[in-house]
Coordinates of C-alpha atoms and ligand atoms in Angstrom, one line a residue:
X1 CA 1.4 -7.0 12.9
X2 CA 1.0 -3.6 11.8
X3 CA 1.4 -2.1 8.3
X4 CA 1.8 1.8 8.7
X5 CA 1.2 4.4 5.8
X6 CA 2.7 7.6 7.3
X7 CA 3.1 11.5 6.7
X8 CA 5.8 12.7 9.3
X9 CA 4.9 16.5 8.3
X10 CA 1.7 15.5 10.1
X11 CA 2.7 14.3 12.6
X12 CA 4.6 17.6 14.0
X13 CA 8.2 17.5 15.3
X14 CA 9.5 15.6 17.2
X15 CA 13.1 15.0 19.1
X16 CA 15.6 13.2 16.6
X17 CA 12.9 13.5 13.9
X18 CA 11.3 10.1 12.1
X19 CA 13.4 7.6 13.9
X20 CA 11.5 8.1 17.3
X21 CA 8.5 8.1 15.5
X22 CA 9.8 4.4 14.5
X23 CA 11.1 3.6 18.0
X24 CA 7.7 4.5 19.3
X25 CA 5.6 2.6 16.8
X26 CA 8.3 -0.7 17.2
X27 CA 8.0 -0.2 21.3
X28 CA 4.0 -0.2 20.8
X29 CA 4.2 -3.7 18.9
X30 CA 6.7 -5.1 21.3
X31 CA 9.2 -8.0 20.4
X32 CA 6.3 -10.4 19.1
X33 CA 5.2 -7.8 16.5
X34 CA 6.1 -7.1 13.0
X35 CA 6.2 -3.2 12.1
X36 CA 5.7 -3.3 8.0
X37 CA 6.1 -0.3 5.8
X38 CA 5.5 0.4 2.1
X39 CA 9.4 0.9 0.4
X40 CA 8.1 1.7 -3.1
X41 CA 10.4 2.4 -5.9
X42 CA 10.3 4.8 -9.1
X43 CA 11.1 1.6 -11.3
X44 CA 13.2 3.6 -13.3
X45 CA 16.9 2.1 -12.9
X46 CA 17.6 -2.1 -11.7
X47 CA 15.7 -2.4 -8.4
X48 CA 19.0 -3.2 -5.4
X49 CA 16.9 -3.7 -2.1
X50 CA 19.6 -2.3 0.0
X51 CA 20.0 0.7 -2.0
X52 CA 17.4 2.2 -4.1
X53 CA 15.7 4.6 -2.4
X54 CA 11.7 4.8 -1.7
X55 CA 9.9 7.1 -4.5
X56 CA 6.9 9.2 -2.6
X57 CA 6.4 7.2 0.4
X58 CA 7.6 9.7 2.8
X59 CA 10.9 10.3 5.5
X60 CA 9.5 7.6 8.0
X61 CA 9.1 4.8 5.5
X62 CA 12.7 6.2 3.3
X63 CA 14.4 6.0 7.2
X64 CA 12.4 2.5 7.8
X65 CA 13.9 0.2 5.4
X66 CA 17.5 1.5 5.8
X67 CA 17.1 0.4 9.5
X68 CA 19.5 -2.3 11.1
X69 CA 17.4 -6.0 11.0
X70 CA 14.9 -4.5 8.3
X71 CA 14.1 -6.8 5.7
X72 CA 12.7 -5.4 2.3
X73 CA 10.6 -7.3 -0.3
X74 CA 12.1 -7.8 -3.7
X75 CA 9.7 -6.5 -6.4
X76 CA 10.9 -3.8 -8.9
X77 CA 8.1 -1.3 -7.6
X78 CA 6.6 -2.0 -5.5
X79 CA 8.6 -3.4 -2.5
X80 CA 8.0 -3.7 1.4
X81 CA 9.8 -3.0 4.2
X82 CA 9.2 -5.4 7.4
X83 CA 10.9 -5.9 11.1
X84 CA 10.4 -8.1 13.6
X85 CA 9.5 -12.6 13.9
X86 CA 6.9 -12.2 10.4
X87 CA 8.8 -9.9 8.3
X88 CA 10.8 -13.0 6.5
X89 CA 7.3 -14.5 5.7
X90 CA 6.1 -10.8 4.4
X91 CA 9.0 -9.9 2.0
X92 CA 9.0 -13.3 0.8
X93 CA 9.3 -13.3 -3.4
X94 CA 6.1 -12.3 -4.8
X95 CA 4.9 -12.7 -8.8
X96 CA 5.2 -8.6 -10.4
X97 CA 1.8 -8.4 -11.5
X98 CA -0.3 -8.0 -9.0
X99 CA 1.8 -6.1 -7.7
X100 CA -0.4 -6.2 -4.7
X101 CA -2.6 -9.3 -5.0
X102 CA -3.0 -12.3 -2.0
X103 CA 0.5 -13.3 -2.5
X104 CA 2.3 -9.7 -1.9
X105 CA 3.4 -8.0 1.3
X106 CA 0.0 -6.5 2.2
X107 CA -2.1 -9.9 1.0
X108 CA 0.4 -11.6 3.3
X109 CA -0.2 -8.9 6.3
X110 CA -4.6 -9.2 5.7
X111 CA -4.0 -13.4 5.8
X112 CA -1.7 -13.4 8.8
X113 CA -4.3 -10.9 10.4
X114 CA -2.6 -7.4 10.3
X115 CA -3.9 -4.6 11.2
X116 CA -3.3 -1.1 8.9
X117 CA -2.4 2.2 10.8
X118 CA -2.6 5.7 8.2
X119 CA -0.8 8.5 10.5
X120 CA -1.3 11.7 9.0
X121 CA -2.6 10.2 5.4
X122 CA -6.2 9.4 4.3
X123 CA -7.1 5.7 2.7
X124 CA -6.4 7.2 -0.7
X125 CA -2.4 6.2 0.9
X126 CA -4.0 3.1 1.1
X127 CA -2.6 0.3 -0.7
X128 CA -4.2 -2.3 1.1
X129 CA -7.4 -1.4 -1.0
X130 CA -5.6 -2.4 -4.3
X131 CA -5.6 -6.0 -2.3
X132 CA -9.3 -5.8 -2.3
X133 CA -9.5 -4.7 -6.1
X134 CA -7.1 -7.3 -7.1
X135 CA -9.1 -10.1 -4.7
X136 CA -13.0 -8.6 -6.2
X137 CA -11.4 -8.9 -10.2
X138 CA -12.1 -5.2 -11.2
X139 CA -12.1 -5.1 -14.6
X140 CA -10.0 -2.5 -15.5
X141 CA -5.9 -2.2 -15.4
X142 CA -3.4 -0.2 -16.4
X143 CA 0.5 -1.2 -17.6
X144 CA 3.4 0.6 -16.1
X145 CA 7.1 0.8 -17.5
X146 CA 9.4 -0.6 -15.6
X147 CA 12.8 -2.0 -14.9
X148 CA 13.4 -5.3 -14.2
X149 CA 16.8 -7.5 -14.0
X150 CA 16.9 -10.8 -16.3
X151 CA 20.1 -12.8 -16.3
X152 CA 21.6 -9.7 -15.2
X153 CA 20.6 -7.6 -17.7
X154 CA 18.2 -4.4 -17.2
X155 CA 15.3 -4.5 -19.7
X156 CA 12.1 -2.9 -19.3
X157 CA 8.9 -5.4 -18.5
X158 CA 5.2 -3.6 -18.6
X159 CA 3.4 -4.4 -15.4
X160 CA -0.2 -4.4 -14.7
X161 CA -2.1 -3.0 -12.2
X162 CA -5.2 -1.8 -11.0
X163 CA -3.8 2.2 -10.9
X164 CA -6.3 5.0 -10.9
X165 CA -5.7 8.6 -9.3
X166 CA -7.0 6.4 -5.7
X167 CA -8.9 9.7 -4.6
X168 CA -11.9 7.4 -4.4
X169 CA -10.5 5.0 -1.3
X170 CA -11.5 7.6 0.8
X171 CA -15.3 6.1 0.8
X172 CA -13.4 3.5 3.0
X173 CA -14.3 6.3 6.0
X174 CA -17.9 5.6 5.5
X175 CA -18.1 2.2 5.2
X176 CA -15.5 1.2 8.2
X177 CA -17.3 4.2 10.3
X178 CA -20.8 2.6 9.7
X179 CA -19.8 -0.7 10.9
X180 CA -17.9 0.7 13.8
X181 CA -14.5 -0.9 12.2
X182 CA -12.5 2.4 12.2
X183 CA -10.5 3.8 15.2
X184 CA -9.8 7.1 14.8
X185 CA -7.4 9.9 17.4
X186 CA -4.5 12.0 17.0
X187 CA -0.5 11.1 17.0
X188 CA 1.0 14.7 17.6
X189 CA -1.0 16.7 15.3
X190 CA -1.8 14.2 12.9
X191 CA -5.3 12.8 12.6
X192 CA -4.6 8.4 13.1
X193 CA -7.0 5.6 11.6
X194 CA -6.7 2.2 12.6
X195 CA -8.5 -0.9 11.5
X196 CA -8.0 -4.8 10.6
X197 CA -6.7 -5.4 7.4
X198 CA -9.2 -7.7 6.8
X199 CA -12.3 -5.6 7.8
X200 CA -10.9 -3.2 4.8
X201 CA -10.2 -5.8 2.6
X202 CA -13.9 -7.5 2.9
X203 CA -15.7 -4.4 3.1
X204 CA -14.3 -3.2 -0.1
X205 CA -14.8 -6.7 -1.5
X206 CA -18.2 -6.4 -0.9
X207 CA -18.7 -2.4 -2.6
X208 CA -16.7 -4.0 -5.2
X209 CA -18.8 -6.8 -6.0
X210 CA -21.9 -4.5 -5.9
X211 CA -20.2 -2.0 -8.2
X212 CA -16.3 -3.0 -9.4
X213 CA -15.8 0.7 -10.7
X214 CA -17.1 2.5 -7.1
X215 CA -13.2 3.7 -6.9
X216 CA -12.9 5.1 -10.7
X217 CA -14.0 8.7 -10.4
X218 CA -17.0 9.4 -12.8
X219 CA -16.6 10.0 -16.0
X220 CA -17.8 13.6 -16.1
X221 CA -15.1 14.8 -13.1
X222 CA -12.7 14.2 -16.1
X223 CA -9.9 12.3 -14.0
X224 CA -7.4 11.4 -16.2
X225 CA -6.0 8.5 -14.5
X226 CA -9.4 7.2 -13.3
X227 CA -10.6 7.4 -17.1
X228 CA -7.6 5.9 -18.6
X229 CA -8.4 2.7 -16.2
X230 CA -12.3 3.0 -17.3
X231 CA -10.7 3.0 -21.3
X232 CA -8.3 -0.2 -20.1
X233 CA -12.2 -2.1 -19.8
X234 CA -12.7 -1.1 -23.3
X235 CA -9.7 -2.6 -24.4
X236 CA -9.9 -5.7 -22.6
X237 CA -12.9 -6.5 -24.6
Ligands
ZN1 ZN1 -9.7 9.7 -10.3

């Protein structure tokens, strides 16, 4: 199982553009893999899995889901695309907040043993890591507007998340690299990291337990998002 977190632009050109690139990751896994992606929505307007498009997750994972036998998750946001024997299991209905706790798409891909591929981005694409936050408690969390269908009407639901600016989950680097948990190479031009899901996962677990804001930036970098997730601590109190 392989969850992939992409940048085509990255990744150079290539003959009939993003769709090879997904023939070649879906040859690599074989039949008895499952190739997931991350279909993320805007959650402006009434989440339709098979037609809202993906909101910044780049061409690879837009063209992904709209692939023939792709399934996609059902959550208003923060949906999943998946293809191949475990993708029924992985876009199986999930609660909306977490939206990316032990039961969502990439809790289900770290228990069933994934692995996580980032082709051309960094770990700050890295939504695995909110997996670890959510699993470690953080205290902080931020609410998000967003659409959601009840009775089949549209209202608007606040969801809460761990959200911060994510610059931070780029210390991942470090700590995989020091344990020798990280493989690293190129895919065209773009620089490739691949690791378990679940050597991520528990080594963030572990930072997180020995300091659950190590992913906020500090206060005096003045990140807005980071320090509206520090004020959420406050506010919790
Ligand atoms: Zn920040």
């Amino acid at each position: 199982m392989l969850l992939v977190h992409t940048s085509f632009r990255a990744v150079g050109s290539l003959e009939r553009g993003p769709i090879t690139l997904i023939d070649a990751l879906r040859t690599a896994l074989g039949p008895q893999g499952t190739l997931v992606m991350p279909s993320m929505t805007d959650g402006q307007a009434v989440f339709d899995p098979f037609s809202t498009p993906t909101h910044g997750m780049g061409i690879t994972a837009e063209l992904f889901w709209r692939q023939p036998g792709v399934l996609r998750s059902t959550h208003p946001g923060a949906s999943f695309a998946a293809l191949g024997p475990q993708a029924e299991w992985i876009c199986k209905p999930q609660p909306l907040s977490p939206p990316h706790g032990l039961d969502s798409p990439v809790g289900r891909v770290y228990e069933l043993g994934g692995q996580i591929l980032l082709l051309g981005v960094g770990h700050s694409e890295n939504t695995s890591l909110h997996l670890a936050e959510a699993i470690a408690r953080v205290p902080y969390s931020v609410s998000h507007p967003c659409v959601v269908e009840v009775d089949g009407a549209a209202r608007v639901e606040m969801i809460a998340e761990t959200d911060h600016c994510c610059r931070r989950f780029r210390l991942a680097d470090d700590w995989l690299r020091a344990r020798g948990l990280q493989r690293e190479g190129k895919v065209g031009n773009a620089d490739a990291r691949l690791c378990r899901s679940s050597d991520l996962v528990d080594v963030a677990v572990e930072q997180l337990k020995a300091d659950p804001l190590v992913f906020l930036c500090p206060h005096e970098e003045a990140c807005e998002e980071c320090d509206q997730a520090c004020a959420s601590i406050v506010n919790r109190r």
